[in-house]
Amino acid sequence: MLDRLTPRLERSVSDLAAKTAARVGRTRHDRSDGLPPGPGAPGPLQLFSFLYQPVAFLRASRATHGEVMTIRLPGLQPIVQISKPEHVEELFKGPARQLHAGEANSVLEPFLGSHSVLVIDDDAHLEQRRLLLPPFRGERMKAYGDTMRDATVEVLGSLAADRVVVTQELTQRITLEVILRTVFGLERRGKDDELVELLVATLRSLDDPKLLMTAFQHDLGPLSPWGRFLGRRARVRELLEQVIRQRRAQGGEGREDVLSLLVGATHADGEPMSDAEIRDELMTMLVAGHETTATALSWALYRIARHAPVRERLLAEIDAAFPDGAVDPARIHTLEYLDGVAKESLRVHPVIPGVGRVLKKPRRVAGFDLPAEVVVGCSIWLAHHDPDTWPDPHRFDPERFVGTRISPYRFFPFGGGVRRCIGEAFALYEMRVVLATWLTRWVPELVPGRHYATKRRNLTLSPTGGMPLRFRRRAA
Ligand code: HEM
């Protein structure tokens, strides 16, 4: 909703929500159900703060209730929130059969399909993961670098100097092109157009937070939001299955896209993946990999615009590596400071605020004996801003990542354990290739007087107003 407001009105609503969130976070409730204490404000008020001012709400709740707290939102199981490295380690190393992530992600099932690796657990989950991982490993994944660079050059071809642009629109166009080409093996031309338009429209349905709540998922005909979504979903599924059948008929020979590799993948019993499995995994990669990476890029560009010393050092590194301005993705791993900028940006602005696990058995977590069916939420945002782990946590300093390995229980923008993001290496590679290509041509600048803040946009923590920035053309 805030997307459609003018910047001024958006700022007022956001300020009001921030004040409410800070108050709501500081309210106190100790219930007799044995769960750790947490904010005690009425459910709808907590939900409003949680949705519209997630960062203010988390900060205030953490300040009042400490490192383990319970958040209670209407219509959902209580969420016991943890963020200390030792507690995160306990959770990520715990037995997957007793800690269901798929169940915690179940709101996504109507959008992704019941076979999606994100919404299933136990053996079925491990099996889908085994099938999906190979295209995202090492050399295989590196084959996508040229596509990442070329998509960036194409999209930035329309950029005009010194105009305020909504950066998120550009980053989303880039990451969408990258996923369509590398994962689906599609070109936005001719017969693929209807599928591409429908995929984009289906993605946009996720922007409406109401549609993620079962209370609003009623089919009242094709004019109702849910009815419209179901109609679109049926057509997308039909078209995707057509593409899968065609790819099977052609054979994946000579193709490097993820779909062609999945068509040739076999289950442990030798059976190929079914059309429905491949279809649901394609939707999963689109939803999980497109907006997340775009948002991460927008935040990184914001930080590069904001911190002159970081910008100068980064530009010097990129210019030294690619003096003729032609980015070679095969050499991107040599740019250590660029890697630090991408990671520090994901630390300060984690795109996904947290990950959840549903307890399938009573379990002691972070010193509390919790009953089965409670959701344990691992707050990425709180962990990344913990002053015990990150001195001066709000300071942006890419040096924190240069020449060191950081514990996966202190820095985990991609989650952890057996559920750790499949696209992590792909996303970090894409961030570096896109940023290097961008910065060889254009330098980002903040727009004076603009308000830069964080809001929740479906599953992500996104910049308000889509990150308005100006870009200065670099001398040839
Ligand atoms: C900056 C970009 C990205 C971020 C921040 C991100 C973050 C995450 C997070 C937090 C999870 C949940 C992990 C957990 O529960 O512990 C996840 C899971 C997943 N992500 Fe990503 N992701 C990104 C990009 C991608 C890309 C590019 C793809 C694929 C093309 C992808 C595919 C997946 C899949 C398939 C899962 C489910 C893994 C499982 O349940 O076993 N992600 N991601």
XYZ file of C-alpha atoms and ligand atoms in Angstrom:
519
model
C 0.000 0.000 0.000
C 2.791 2.420 0.929
C 4.153 1.996 -2.608
C 1.319 4.066 -4.012
C 1.737 7.040 -1.652
C 3.577 10.238 -2.509
C 7.053 10.437 -0.933
C 5.842 13.061 1.587
C 2.811 11.085 2.684
C 4.891 7.942 2.732
C 7.318 9.649 5.104
C 4.509 10.721 7.460
C 2.972 7.235 7.528
C 6.395 5.701 8.017
C 7.252 8.107 10.898
C 3.913 7.379 12.575
C 4.391 3.633 12.148
C 7.944 3.916 13.543
C 6.688 5.675 16.682
C 3.896 3.129 17.105
C 6.320 0.253 16.543
C 8.743 1.589 19.152
C 5.893 1.826 21.695
C 4.423 -1.540 20.782
C 7.839 -3.182 21.122
C 8.268 -1.736 24.602
C 4.946 -3.052 25.929
C 5.386 -6.103 28.119
C 3.615 -9.411 28.450
C 4.593 -12.366 30.606
C 2.091 -15.131 29.959
C 1.672 -18.258 31.970
C 2.257 -20.506 28.921
C 5.971 -20.873 29.677
C 7.119 -19.053 26.542
C 9.649 -16.246 26.947
C 8.112 -12.797 27.511
C 7.601 -10.424 24.604
C 5.611 -7.417 23.424
C 2.148 -7.395 24.993
C 0.325 -4.821 22.864
C -2.975 -5.899 21.246
C -2.433 -8.328 18.348
C -3.566 -6.021 15.504
C -1.214 -3.283 16.729
C 1.695 -5.736 16.841
C 0.786 -6.935 13.354
C 0.689 -3.347 12.034
C 4.126 -2.618 13.493
C 5.551 -5.963 12.392
C 4.362 -5.353 8.812
C 4.968 -1.631 8.370
C 7.898 -0.827 10.679
C 9.684 -4.144 11.094
C 13.037 -2.651 12.056
C 11.726 -0.224 14.704
C 9.545 -3.009 16.107
C 12.452 -5.471 16.319
C 14.822 -2.928 17.873
C 12.363 -1.818 20.540
C 11.342 -5.408 21.331
C 14.972 -6.506 21.657
C 15.810 -3.525 23.888
C 12.941 -4.329 26.261
C 12.777 -8.106 26.244
C 16.371 -9.172 25.669
C 17.823 -11.716 23.337
C 15.001 -14.293 23.496
C 11.399 -13.110 23.196
C 7.984 -14.216 21.981
C 6.114 -12.346 19.273
C 2.390 -12.995 19.039
C 0.626 -12.063 15.827
C -3.092 -12.631 15.242
C -3.868 -15.876 13.401
C -0.311 -17.242 13.704
C 1.492 -19.541 16.140
C 3.629 -17.592 18.661
C 7.135 -17.001 17.329
C 10.009 -17.355 19.799
C 12.647 -15.035 18.416
C 16.372 -15.788 18.880
C 19.490 -14.074 17.498
C 22.579 -14.831 19.641
C 25.250 -16.826 17.729
C 25.207 -19.740 20.207
C 21.407 -20.018 19.930
C 21.498 -19.718 16.129
C 24.115 -22.481 15.990
C 21.939 -24.688 18.208
C 19.036 -24.245 15.792
C 20.924 -24.605 12.504
C 22.756 -27.724 13.737
C 19.611 -29.267 15.258
C 17.879 -32.330 13.752
C 15.954 -31.284 10.612
C 13.173 -33.807 11.364
C 12.355 -31.934 14.553
C 12.779 -28.471 13.095
C 10.488 -28.008 10.105
C 11.320 -25.065 7.867
C 8.923 -26.139 5.106
C 6.030 -25.937 7.535
C 7.198 -22.488 8.657
C 7.138 -21.402 4.979
C 3.725 -22.926 4.261
C 2.117 -19.546 3.419
C 4.093 -19.722 0.176
C 2.626 -23.009 -0.991
C -0.232 -21.535 -3.089
C 2.317 -19.409 -4.936
C 5.074 -22.006 -5.405
C 3.219 -25.334 -5.498
C 3.219 -28.318 -3.161
C 6.463 -29.816 -4.566
C 8.522 -26.677 -3.892
C 11.723 -27.342 -1.930
C 10.856 -24.334 0.248
C 7.599 -25.770 1.621
C 8.479 -29.440 2.158
C 10.376 -31.200 4.945
C 12.234 -34.398 5.840
C 13.270 -36.915 3.144
C 11.246 -35.265 0.367
C 13.054 -31.984 1.069
C 16.534 -33.526 1.069
C 15.762 -35.291 -2.197
C 14.590 -32.089 -3.971
C 17.632 -30.234 -2.636
C 19.953 -32.915 -3.985
C 18.351 -32.514 -7.420
C 18.472 -28.702 -7.394
C 21.992 -28.109 -6.105
C 24.244 -29.160 -9.057
C 23.469 -26.171 -11.358
C 24.364 -23.774 -8.524
C 27.795 -25.231 -7.825
C 31.253 -24.006 -8.862
C 32.103 -23.992 -12.555
C 28.542 -24.720 -13.651
C 27.252 -21.586 -11.951
C 30.109 -19.460 -13.310
C 28.816 -20.114 -16.835
C 26.037 -17.638 -16.025
C 28.427 -14.694 -15.475
C 28.332 -13.369 -19.033
C 24.511 -13.352 -18.991
C 24.575 -11.379 -15.727
C 26.904 -8.770 -17.213
C 25.033 -8.554 -20.546
C 21.623 -8.159 -18.868
C 23.068 -5.274 -16.807
C 24.453 -3.514 -19.888
C 21.105 -3.904 -21.690
C 18.952 -2.608 -18.845
C 21.274 0.312 -18.089
C 21.124 1.293 -21.751
C 17.891 3.150 -20.931
C 19.382 5.087 -17.990
C 19.452 8.872 -18.353
C 22.084 10.993 -16.609
C 21.183 13.142 -13.599
C 17.526 12.139 -13.367
C 16.088 10.668 -10.190
C 15.335 7.022 -10.901
C 13.601 4.319 -8.909
C 16.631 2.049 -8.569
C 14.596 -1.005 -7.574
C 12.849 -0.954 -10.967
C 16.216 -1.256 -12.708
C 17.627 -3.910 -10.382
C 14.437 -5.956 -10.724
C 14.586 -5.796 -14.504
C 18.184 -7.019 -14.401
C 17.588 -9.898 -11.983
C 14.415 -10.942 -13.807
C 16.286 -11.137 -17.123
C 19.053 -13.118 -15.423
C 16.623 -15.672 -13.944
C 14.590 -15.987 -17.138
C 17.717 -16.698 -19.174
C 19.819 -18.746 -16.759
C 17.102 -20.688 -14.939
C 14.234 -20.915 -17.447
C 16.366 -20.690 -20.597
C 13.838 -18.181 -22.023
C 14.310 -15.138 -24.204
C 11.775 -12.340 -23.932
C 10.727 -12.642 -27.528
C 7.837 -13.971 -29.597
C 6.217 -17.077 -28.212
C 7.741 -16.723 -24.729
C 6.115 -13.338 -24.183
C 2.796 -14.539 -22.738
C 4.626 -16.756 -20.241
C 6.992 -13.955 -19.216
C 4.136 -11.448 -18.767
C 2.191 -13.971 -16.692
C 5.193 -14.850 -14.563
C 5.708 -11.163 -13.805
C 2.005 -10.704 -12.987
C 2.074 -13.751 -10.690
C 5.104 -12.326 -8.911
C 3.305 -9.013 -8.437
C 0.400 -10.841 -6.735
C 2.835 -11.523 -3.913
C 3.209 -7.769 -3.330
C -0.205 -7.674 -1.692
C 0.467 -8.854 1.898
C -3.238 -9.681 2.305
C -2.944 -12.460 -0.257
C -0.422 -14.201 1.991
C -3.119 -14.568 4.689
C -5.541 -17.475 4.405
C -8.404 -15.217 5.593
C -8.206 -13.390 2.241
C -7.710 -16.459 0.071
C -11.321 -16.853 -1.090
C -12.221 -17.343 -4.708
C -15.149 -14.960 -5.270
C -14.908 -15.127 -9.049
C -12.389 -13.819 -11.587
C -12.791 -10.214 -10.442
C -11.817 -10.927 -6.838
C -8.070 -10.691 -6.048
C -7.756 -14.380 -5.090
C -9.929 -15.533 -8.028
C -7.754 -13.486 -10.381
C -4.620 -14.985 -8.871
C -5.931 -18.562 -9.248
C -6.839 -17.954 -12.907
C -3.365 -16.611 -13.641
C -1.703 -19.435 -11.745
C -3.583 -22.078 -13.766
C -2.427 -20.497 -17.041
C 1.176 -20.092 -15.845
C 1.260 -23.748 -14.838
C -0.112 -24.818 -18.208
C 2.495 -22.747 -20.104
C 5.355 -23.879 -17.872
C 4.408 -27.522 -18.375
C 4.420 -26.912 -22.147
C 7.943 -25.463 -21.928
C 9.093 -28.440 -19.815
C 7.627 -30.944 -22.294
C 9.299 -29.137 -25.215
C 12.627 -29.116 -23.407
C 12.301 -32.846 -22.702
C 11.552 -33.475 -26.370
C 14.554 -31.385 -27.529
C 16.851 -32.841 -24.848
C 19.035 -30.486 -22.819
C 22.030 -31.091 -25.128
C 24.224 -27.994 -25.471
C 22.082 -25.907 -23.094
C 23.281 -24.633 -19.746
C 20.092 -23.271 -18.181
C 18.859 -24.800 -14.926
C 15.642 -26.122 -16.518
C 17.606 -28.146 -19.086
C 19.694 -29.638 -16.280
C 16.624 -30.514 -14.215
C 15.021 -32.239 -17.204
C 17.998 -34.615 -17.168
C 18.104 -35.059 -13.354
C 16.978 -38.331 -11.784
C 15.671 -39.315 -8.353
C 17.599 -41.827 -6.235
C 15.421 -44.622 -7.734
C 16.409 -43.602 -11.292
C 13.069 -41.929 -12.115
C 13.236 -38.489 -13.776
C 11.744 -35.490 -11.975
C 8.040 -35.117 -12.832
C 6.742 -32.108 -14.799
C 4.926 -30.886 -11.668
C 8.129 -31.060 -9.591
C 10.155 -29.123 -12.162
C 7.334 -26.581 -12.592
C 7.129 -25.892 -8.847
C 10.913 -25.599 -8.517
C 11.040 -23.102 -11.393
C 8.449 -20.946 -9.614
C 10.433 -21.324 -6.383
C 13.667 -20.116 -7.952
C 11.859 -17.204 -9.568
C 10.188 -16.100 -6.331
C 13.193 -16.834 -4.083
C 15.859 -15.457 -6.395
C 14.523 -12.473 -8.294
C 13.325 -9.791 -5.906
C 15.752 -10.820 -3.156
C 18.807 -10.223 -5.339
C 17.305 -7.031 -6.799
C 16.705 -5.636 -3.313
C 20.220 -6.584 -2.197
C 21.592 -4.687 -5.212
C 19.491 -1.592 -4.476
C 20.773 -1.481 -0.888
C 24.378 -1.925 -2.031
C 24.033 0.957 -4.537
C 22.562 3.118 -1.762
C 25.557 2.422 0.484
C 27.989 3.095 -2.366
C 26.214 6.417 -2.980
C 26.241 7.317 0.705
C 29.843 6.597 1.701
C 32.383 8.502 -0.423
C 35.524 6.694 0.880
C 33.920 3.294 0.174
C 32.903 4.465 -3.298
C 36.368 5.770 -4.157
C 38.105 2.615 -3.008
C 35.628 0.394 -4.841
C 35.894 2.361 -8.091
C 39.700 2.188 -7.865
C 39.570 -1.595 -7.416
C 37.173 -2.080 -10.346
C 39.133 0.268 -12.634
C 42.397 -1.503 -11.822
C 40.864 -4.904 -12.587
C 39.050 -3.856 -15.763
C 40.920 -0.810 -17.154
C 39.036 -0.909 -20.480
C 35.650 -0.994 -18.670
C 34.833 -4.520 -19.915
C 33.967 -6.655 -16.887
C 35.237 -10.233 -17.087
C 33.074 -12.321 -14.716
C 35.733 -15.037 -14.580
C 37.982 -12.596 -12.687
C 35.357 -11.110 -10.372
C 36.553 -13.305 -7.449
C 39.816 -11.335 -7.359
C 37.993 -8.148 -6.278
C 38.089 -8.533 -2.483
C 36.726 -5.118 -1.602
C 33.750 -5.562 -3.937
C 33.020 -8.838 -2.154
C 33.250 -6.967 1.180
C 30.824 -4.267 -0.043
C 28.265 -6.889 -1.158
C 28.497 -8.783 2.143
C 28.543 -5.728 4.409
C 25.465 -4.479 2.587
C 23.726 -7.817 3.236
C 24.764 -7.554 6.884
C 23.410 -4.052 7.458
C 20.391 -4.616 5.191
C 19.527 -8.318 5.338
C 16.943 -8.771 2.610
C 15.105 -11.562 4.424
C 14.639 -10.440 8.047
C 14.569 -13.927 9.551
C 13.985 -17.641 9.039
C 11.646 -19.948 10.973
C 11.513 -23.552 12.149
C 8.422 -25.281 13.585
C 9.306 -27.536 16.545
C 7.945 -31.030 15.956
C 8.856 -32.189 19.482
C 9.263 -30.293 22.750
C 12.789 -28.907 22.758
C 15.085 -26.784 24.867
C 16.020 -23.722 22.826
C 18.111 -20.811 24.118
C 17.593 -22.008 27.693
C 13.784 -22.284 27.450
C 11.827 -25.561 27.377
C 9.517 -24.996 24.436
C 6.495 -27.146 23.531
C 5.965 -28.781 20.122
C 4.381 -26.670 17.352
C 5.997 -23.421 18.518
C 7.795 -21.544 15.756
C 11.389 -20.560 16.521
C 12.341 -17.495 14.506
C 15.989 -16.767 13.893
C 16.203 -13.009 13.456
C 18.813 -12.237 10.823
C 18.340 -8.508 11.329
C 18.949 -8.657 15.090
C 21.927 -11.010 14.738
C 23.523 -8.709 12.170
C 23.102 -5.692 14.472
C 24.218 -7.283 17.726
C 26.912 -4.993 19.229
C 28.568 -7.979 20.961
C 29.265 -9.531 17.566
C 29.579 -6.425 15.411
C 31.206 -3.445 17.161
C 29.404 -0.247 16.152
C 26.869 -2.365 14.231
C 25.202 0.457 12.279
C 28.483 1.634 10.771
C 28.957 0.492 7.167
C 32.438 -0.979 6.869
C 33.235 -3.504 4.102
C 36.653 -4.087 5.743
C 34.875 -6.362 8.233
C 34.747 -8.988 5.480
C 38.070 -8.459 3.736
C 40.566 -11.291 4.289
C 38.520 -13.013 7.016
C 36.030 -15.845 7.293
C 32.993 -14.980 9.366
C 31.096 -17.552 11.422
C 27.857 -18.709 9.704
C 26.062 -18.161 13.028
C 26.977 -14.448 13.113
C 26.430 -13.590 9.471
C 23.671 -15.565 7.751
C 21.715 -13.499 5.203
C 21.035 -16.784 3.381
C 19.786 -18.758 6.416
C 21.554 -21.913 7.550
C 21.875 -25.637 8.177
C 20.242 -28.036 5.723
C 17.940 -25.231 4.587
C 20.661 -22.732 3.686
C 19.783 -20.873 0.481
C 20.517 -22.897 -2.638
C 21.157 -19.717 -4.617
C 23.691 -18.152 -2.214
C 26.767 -18.458 -4.467
C 24.672 -17.466 -7.495
C 23.306 -14.344 -5.753
C 26.714 -13.210 -4.445
C 28.243 -13.756 -7.877
C 25.406 -11.844 -9.537
C 25.709 -8.983 -7.056
C 29.421 -8.598 -7.801
C 29.115 -8.890 -11.587
C 26.164 -6.457 -11.749
C 27.768 -3.905 -9.390
C 31.117 -3.975 -11.228
C 29.391 -3.577 -14.614
C 27.182 -0.780 -13.278
C 30.072 1.124 -11.707
C 32.204 1.024 -14.841
C 29.466 3.157 -16.433
C 27.471 5.000 -13.778
C 28.112 6.304 -10.255
C 25.169 6.414 -7.821
C 24.378 9.591 -5.857
C 21.857 10.236 -3.077
C 18.987 12.611 -3.815
C 19.122 15.496 -1.294
C 15.999 15.754 0.848
C 14.877 12.174 0.125
C 13.975 9.934 3.042
C 15.718 6.557 2.916
C 14.068 3.956 5.118
C 13.201 0.263 5.293
C 9.797 -1.313 4.841
C 8.466 -4.818 4.441
C 7.602 -5.738 0.881
C 6.102 -9.209 0.786
C 8.949 -11.402 2.118
C 11.737 -8.836 1.960
C 12.995 -5.782 3.835
C 13.030 -3.233 1.015
C 13.871 0.443 0.624
C 10.868 2.784 0.771
C 9.993 4.436 -2.530
C 12.036 1.803 -4.425
C 15.314 3.592 -3.591
C 15.374 6.878 -5.527
C 18.941 7.615 -6.648
C 20.626 9.704 -9.304
C 23.364 8.330 -11.544
C 26.316 10.267 -12.904
C 27.817 9.018 -16.136
C 31.492 8.140 -15.848
C 33.891 9.653 -18.306
C 34.759 7.198 -21.078
C 20.398 -11.870 -2.156
C 19.646 -12.866 -2.608
C 19.056 -13.950 -1.767
C 18.810 -13.974 -0.413
C 19.057 -12.869 0.614
C 18.247 -15.281 -0.112
C 17.894 -15.694 1.159
C 17.358 -16.940 1.453
C 16.972 -17.370 2.766
C 17.100 -16.535 4.044
C 16.486 -18.633 2.653
C 15.917 -19.499 3.793
C 17.035 -20.319 4.421
C 16.653 -20.974 5.743
O 15.465 -21.253 5.993
O 17.570 -21.196 6.557
C 16.567 -19.022 1.263
C 16.176 -20.237 0.761
C 16.191 -20.560 -0.579
N 16.660 -19.782 -1.608
Fe 17.522 -17.956 -1.445
N 18.165 -16.007 -1.267
C 18.642 -15.245 -2.306
C 18.775 -15.624 -3.630
C 18.370 -16.833 -4.152
C 18.529 -17.241 -5.531
C 19.215 -16.400 -6.620
C 17.957 -18.484 -5.660
C 17.838 -19.367 -6.868
C 17.867 -18.973 -8.098
C 17.465 -18.858 -4.347
C 16.833 -20.044 -4.059
C 16.486 -20.468 -2.788
C 15.877 -21.768 -2.514
C 15.508 -22.833 -3.549
C 15.706 -21.838 -1.123
C 15.121 -22.992 -0.321
C 16.212 -23.852 0.316
C 15.661 -24.984 1.176
O 14.582 -24.840 1.760
O 16.325 -26.034 1.267
N 17.732 -17.833 -3.456
N 17.116 -17.975 0.546
